[in-house]
């Protein structure tokens, strides 16, 4: 279907909707009316989940943007097979962070635009940077440049934007391993055989001794808060966190 046919089909469907559309009123119960994503009328909304829906509808938009998820570079604990902790990067991890900074500058912070001559040209575009609050994720982002660019948004507004201004968020942190923090899985199996067995049986619901509990409600709330924060953004974003949190994000969007 070409563009003209698609537009004609859309207008025909719109005429069909208008013929059967009835305006909402107070007798229809709870509702939210959205007009051109600029005007919002909220009526009779109460409760946690309904208010979350309202929050989402007021911030969602159709502007395309790309989210880049990456695990942090190799940490010292990764090298020795230890879990948790707040260790820094190894030499391999530092090298990964250097290469990632080049990719961020050349790919994430640029966009293709057609100039007045009809030629495609790359130009800088606003980009955000979020990490967890842990040292290994912050060090992975250490070589990313924070230049200031002058940018004109699609609505005509102009701004001086600081590229990749780092924001650390605790809800992106890895789950705390409690007493087992800083141990290898072999050490856990030797020192806490019962705990090791319980974790193998149910990794999602298991909680390390004195550690944080991982359950569906907790994980869902962490990921929902993260993605709700992403809905209002109009620019490309790059996020640094642990492999486990990366997996949760992929599972959520799927």
CSV table of C-alpha atoms in Angstrom, one decimal:
chain,number,residue,atom,x,y,z
A,1,UNK,CA,0.0,0.0,0.0
A,2,UNK,CA,1.5,3.4,-1.0
A,3,UNK,CA,1.2,6.6,1.0
A,4,UNK,CA,-1.9,8.0,-0.7
A,5,UNK,CA,-3.8,4.7,-0.2
A,6,UNK,CA,-2.8,4.5,3.4
A,7,UNK,CA,-4.0,8.1,4.1
A,8,UNK,CA,-7.3,7.4,2.3
A,9,UNK,CA,-7.8,4.2,4.3
A,10,UNK,CA,-7.1,6.1,7.5
A,11,UNK,CA,-9.6,8.8,6.7
A,12,UNK,CA,-12.2,6.3,5.8
A,13,UNK,CA,-11.8,4.5,9.1
A,14,UNK,CA,-11.9,7.8,10.9
A,15,UNK,CA,-15.2,8.7,9.2
A,16,UNK,CA,-16.5,5.3,10.4
A,17,UNK,CA,-15.5,5.9,14.0
A,18,UNK,CA,-17.2,9.4,13.9
A,19,UNK,CA,-20.5,7.8,12.8
A,20,UNK,CA,-20.6,5.7,15.9
A,21,UNK,CA,-18.7,7.8,18.5
A,22,UNK,CA,-20.4,9.0,21.6
A,23,UNK,CA,-18.9,11.6,23.9
A,24,UNK,CA,-18.1,10.4,27.4
A,25,UNK,CA,-19.8,12.0,30.3
A,26,UNK,CA,-19.8,11.6,34.1
A,27,UNK,CA,-22.3,8.8,33.9
A,28,UNK,CA,-19.7,6.6,32.1
A,29,UNK,CA,-17.5,6.2,35.3
A,30,UNK,CA,-13.8,6.6,35.3
A,31,UNK,CA,-12.1,7.8,32.2
A,32,UNK,CA,-9.2,9.8,30.7
A,33,UNK,CA,-9.7,11.9,27.6
A,34,UNK,CA,-6.6,12.7,25.5
A,35,UNK,CA,-6.8,15.4,22.9
A,36,UNK,CA,-3.8,15.5,20.5
A,37,UNK,CA,-1.5,14.5,23.4
A,38,UNK,CA,-1.7,18.0,24.7
A,39,UNK,CA,-5.0,18.3,26.6
A,40,UNK,CA,-6.0,15.7,29.2
A,41,UNK,CA,-9.3,15.4,31.0
A,42,UNK,CA,-9.2,12.9,34.0
A,43,UNK,CA,-12.4,11.9,35.7
A,44,UNK,CA,-13.1,9.7,38.6
A,45,UNK,CA,-9.6,8.1,38.7
A,46,UNK,CA,-8.6,6.5,42.0
A,47,UNK,CA,-6.2,3.8,43.1
A,48,UNK,CA,-2.5,3.0,42.5
A,49,UNK,CA,-2.8,1.2,39.1
A,50,UNK,CA,-5.3,3.6,37.5
A,51,UNK,CA,-3.1,6.5,38.4
A,52,UNK,CA,-0.1,4.8,36.9
A,53,UNK,CA,-2.1,4.4,33.7
A,54,UNK,CA,-2.9,8.2,33.8
A,55,UNK,CA,0.7,9.0,34.4
A,56,UNK,CA,1.7,6.8,31.4
A,57,UNK,CA,-0.9,8.4,29.1
A,58,UNK,CA,0.2,11.9,30.0
A,59,UNK,CA,3.9,11.2,29.1
A,60,UNK,CA,3.8,8.7,26.3
A,61,UNK,CA,4.5,10.1,22.8
A,62,UNK,CA,5.1,8.8,19.3
A,63,UNK,CA,8.5,10.3,18.7
A,64,UNK,CA,11.0,7.6,17.7
A,65,UNK,CA,14.0,7.1,20.0
A,66,UNK,CA,16.5,4.3,20.7
A,67,UNK,CA,17.4,2.7,24.0
A,68,UNK,CA,20.9,1.1,24.4
A,69,UNK,CA,21.3,-1.4,27.2
A,70,UNK,CA,24.8,-2.6,28.1
A,71,UNK,CA,26.4,-4.6,30.8
A,72,UNK,CA,29.2,-3.0,32.7
A,73,UNK,CA,32.8,-3.8,31.7
A,74,UNK,CA,34.6,-6.8,33.3
A,75,UNK,CA,35.0,-6.1,37.0
A,76,UNK,CA,37.6,-7.4,39.5
A,77,UNK,CA,34.9,-9.6,41.0
A,78,UNK,CA,33.9,-10.9,37.6
A,79,UNK,CA,37.5,-12.0,37.1
A,80,UNK,CA,37.5,-14.1,40.2
A,81,UNK,CA,33.9,-15.4,39.9
A,82,UNK,CA,32.7,-13.5,42.9
A,83,UNK,CA,29.1,-12.1,43.2
A,84,UNK,CA,27.9,-8.7,44.3
A,85,UNK,CA,30.4,-6.3,45.8
A,86,UNK,CA,31.4,-2.9,44.5
A,87,UNK,CA,34.6,-3.6,42.8
A,88,UNK,CA,36.2,-1.5,40.0
A,89,UNK,CA,37.1,-2.6,36.5
A,90,UNK,CA,39.9,-4.8,35.3
A,91,UNK,CA,42.1,-3.7,32.4
A,92,UNK,CA,39.7,-5.5,30.0
A,93,UNK,CA,36.8,-3.7,31.6
A,94,UNK,CA,38.6,-0.3,31.1
A,95,UNK,CA,39.3,-1.2,27.4
A,96,UNK,CA,35.6,-2.0,26.9
A,97,UNK,CA,34.7,1.4,28.4
A,98,UNK,CA,37.0,3.2,26.0
A,99,UNK,CA,35.5,1.5,23.0
A,100,UNK,CA,32.0,2.0,24.3
A,101,UNK,CA,32.8,5.8,24.6
A,102,UNK,CA,33.8,5.9,20.9
A,103,UNK,CA,30.5,4.1,19.9
A,104,UNK,CA,28.5,6.4,22.0
A,105,UNK,CA,30.0,9.5,20.4
A,106,UNK,CA,29.9,8.2,16.8
A,107,UNK,CA,26.6,6.3,16.8
A,108,UNK,CA,24.3,7.1,19.8
A,109,UNK,CA,24.9,10.9,19.9
A,110,UNK,CA,24.4,11.4,16.2
A,111,UNK,CA,21.4,11.3,13.8
A,112,UNK,CA,20.9,11.4,10.1
A,113,UNK,CA,19.1,14.4,8.7
A,114,UNK,CA,18.4,15.6,5.2
A,115,UNK,CA,19.8,19.1,4.6
A,116,UNK,CA,18.4,21.8,2.2
A,117,UNK,CA,20.2,20.2,-0.7
A,118,UNK,CA,18.5,16.9,-0.1
A,119,UNK,CA,21.7,15.3,1.2
A,120,UNK,CA,21.8,13.0,4.2
A,121,UNK,CA,24.2,14.4,6.8
A,122,UNK,CA,25.1,13.3,10.4
A,123,UNK,CA,24.5,15.8,13.1
A,124,UNK,CA,24.7,15.7,16.9
A,125,UNK,CA,21.5,14.8,18.7
A,126,UNK,CA,20.7,14.8,22.5
A,127,UNK,CA,21.5,11.7,24.4
A,128,UNK,CA,21.1,10.6,28.0
A,129,UNK,CA,23.2,8.4,30.2
A,130,UNK,CA,21.9,6.3,33.2
A,131,UNK,CA,23.9,4.0,35.4
A,132,UNK,CA,23.3,2.1,38.6
A,133,UNK,CA,24.9,3.5,41.7
A,134,UNK,CA,27.6,0.9,41.7
A,135,UNK,CA,31.3,1.7,41.0
A,136,UNK,CA,31.6,-0.8,38.1
A,137,UNK,CA,28.9,0.9,36.0
A,138,UNK,CA,30.1,4.4,36.7
A,139,UNK,CA,33.6,3.4,35.6
A,140,UNK,CA,32.3,1.9,32.4
A,141,UNK,CA,30.9,5.3,31.5
A,142,UNK,CA,34.0,7.3,32.6
A,143,UNK,CA,35.4,8.0,29.1
A,144,UNK,CA,32.1,9.2,27.5
A,145,UNK,CA,32.3,12.9,26.6
A,146,UNK,CA,29.9,15.5,28.0
A,147,UNK,CA,30.0,18.1,25.3
A,148,UNK,CA,27.4,20.8,25.1
A,149,UNK,CA,25.4,21.1,21.9
A,150,UNK,CA,22.9,23.6,20.6
A,151,UNK,CA,19.8,21.7,19.5
A,152,UNK,CA,16.4,22.6,17.9
A,153,UNK,CA,13.6,20.2,18.9
A,154,UNK,CA,10.8,19.3,16.5
A,155,UNK,CA,8.4,21.9,18.1
A,156,UNK,CA,10.9,24.7,17.3
A,157,UNK,CA,12.3,25.1,20.8
A,158,UNK,CA,16.0,25.4,21.1
A,159,UNK,CA,18.3,24.4,24.0
A,160,UNK,CA,21.9,24.0,25.1
A,161,UNK,CA,22.1,20.3,25.9
A,162,UNK,CA,24.9,18.6,27.9
A,163,UNK,CA,25.5,15.2,26.2
A,164,UNK,CA,25.4,12.0,28.4
A,165,UNK,CA,25.0,13.9,31.7
A,166,UNK,CA,25.4,10.9,34.1
A,167,UNK,CA,22.5,10.0,36.3
A,168,UNK,CA,22.9,7.1,38.9
A,169,UNK,CA,19.8,5.3,39.9
A,170,UNK,CA,19.6,2.8,42.8
A,171,UNK,CA,16.7,0.8,41.2
A,172,UNK,CA,19.2,-0.3,38.6
A,173,UNK,CA,21.5,-1.8,41.2
A,174,UNK,CA,22.2,-5.5,41.3
A,175,UNK,CA,20.3,-7.4,44.1
A,176,UNK,CA,22.3,-7.4,47.3
A,177,UNK,CA,23.7,-10.9,48.2
A,178,UNK,CA,23.8,-10.4,52.0
A,179,UNK,CA,26.1,-12.7,53.8
A,180,UNK,CA,27.3,-14.3,50.5
A,181,UNK,CA,28.3,-10.9,49.1
A,182,UNK,CA,31.9,-11.2,47.7
A,183,UNK,CA,31.9,-15.0,47.6
A,184,UNK,CA,32.2,-17.3,44.6
A,185,UNK,CA,29.4,-19.9,44.0
A,186,UNK,CA,31.9,-22.6,44.9
A,187,UNK,CA,32.5,-21.0,48.2
A,188,UNK,CA,28.8,-20.6,48.8
A,189,UNK,CA,28.3,-24.3,48.0
A,190,UNK,CA,31.0,-25.2,50.5
A,191,UNK,CA,30.1,-22.8,53.3
A,192,UNK,CA,26.3,-22.8,52.9
A,193,UNK,CA,25.3,-26.0,51.1
A,194,UNK,CA,21.6,-25.7,52.1
A,195,UNK,CA,21.4,-22.1,50.8
A,196,UNK,CA,23.2,-23.1,47.6
A,197,UNK,CA,20.6,-25.9,47.1
A,198,UNK,CA,17.7,-23.6,47.8
A,199,UNK,CA,18.9,-21.1,45.3
A,200,UNK,CA,19.3,-23.8,42.6
A,201,UNK,CA,15.7,-24.9,43.2
A,202,UNK,CA,14.2,-21.4,42.8
A,203,UNK,CA,16.5,-18.6,41.8
A,204,UNK,CA,13.7,-16.0,41.3
A,205,UNK,CA,12.2,-16.3,44.8
A,206,UNK,CA,15.4,-17.1,46.7
A,207,UNK,CA,16.9,-14.6,49.1
A,208,UNK,CA,20.5,-14.8,50.3
A,209,UNK,CA,21.0,-14.7,54.1
A,210,UNK,CA,20.6,-11.1,55.2
A,211,UNK,CA,20.2,-10.1,51.5
A,212,UNK,CA,17.4,-8.6,49.5
A,213,UNK,CA,14.4,-10.7,48.6
A,214,UNK,CA,13.8,-11.1,44.9
A,215,UNK,CA,10.1,-11.7,44.0
A,216,UNK,CA,7.8,-11.0,41.1
A,217,UNK,CA,6.3,-7.9,42.7
A,218,UNK,CA,9.6,-6.3,43.6
A,219,UNK,CA,11.1,-7.0,40.2
A,220,UNK,CA,8.0,-5.8,38.4
A,221,UNK,CA,7.9,-2.6,40.4
A,222,UNK,CA,11.6,-1.8,39.7
A,223,UNK,CA,11.3,-2.4,36.0
A,224,UNK,CA,8.0,-0.5,35.7
A,225,UNK,CA,9.4,2.5,37.5
A,226,UNK,CA,12.4,2.4,35.1
A,227,UNK,CA,10.4,2.2,31.9
A,228,UNK,CA,7.8,4.8,33.0
A,229,UNK,CA,10.8,7.2,33.5
A,230,UNK,CA,11.7,6.4,29.9
A,231,UNK,CA,8.3,7.1,28.3
A,232,UNK,CA,8.6,10.9,28.3
A,233,UNK,CA,12.0,11.1,26.8
A,234,UNK,CA,12.5,12.3,23.2
A,235,UNK,CA,16.2,11.4,22.8
A,236,UNK,CA,18.5,8.4,22.6
A,237,UNK,CA,19.4,6.8,25.9
A,238,UNK,CA,22.2,4.5,27.1
A,239,UNK,CA,22.0,2.5,30.3
A,240,UNK,CA,24.7,0.7,32.2
A,241,UNK,CA,23.9,-2.1,34.7
A,242,UNK,CA,24.4,-5.7,35.7
A,243,UNK,CA,23.6,-8.7,33.4
A,244,UNK,CA,20.7,-9.7,35.6
A,245,UNK,CA,19.0,-6.2,35.3
A,246,UNK,CA,19.6,-6.3,31.5
A,247,UNK,CA,17.8,-9.7,31.4
A,248,UNK,CA,14.8,-8.3,33.3
A,249,UNK,CA,14.5,-5.4,30.8
A,250,UNK,CA,14.6,-7.6,27.8
A,251,UNK,CA,12.0,-9.9,29.4
A,252,UNK,CA,9.7,-7.0,30.2
A,253,UNK,CA,9.7,-5.5,26.7
A,254,UNK,CA,9.1,-9.0,25.2
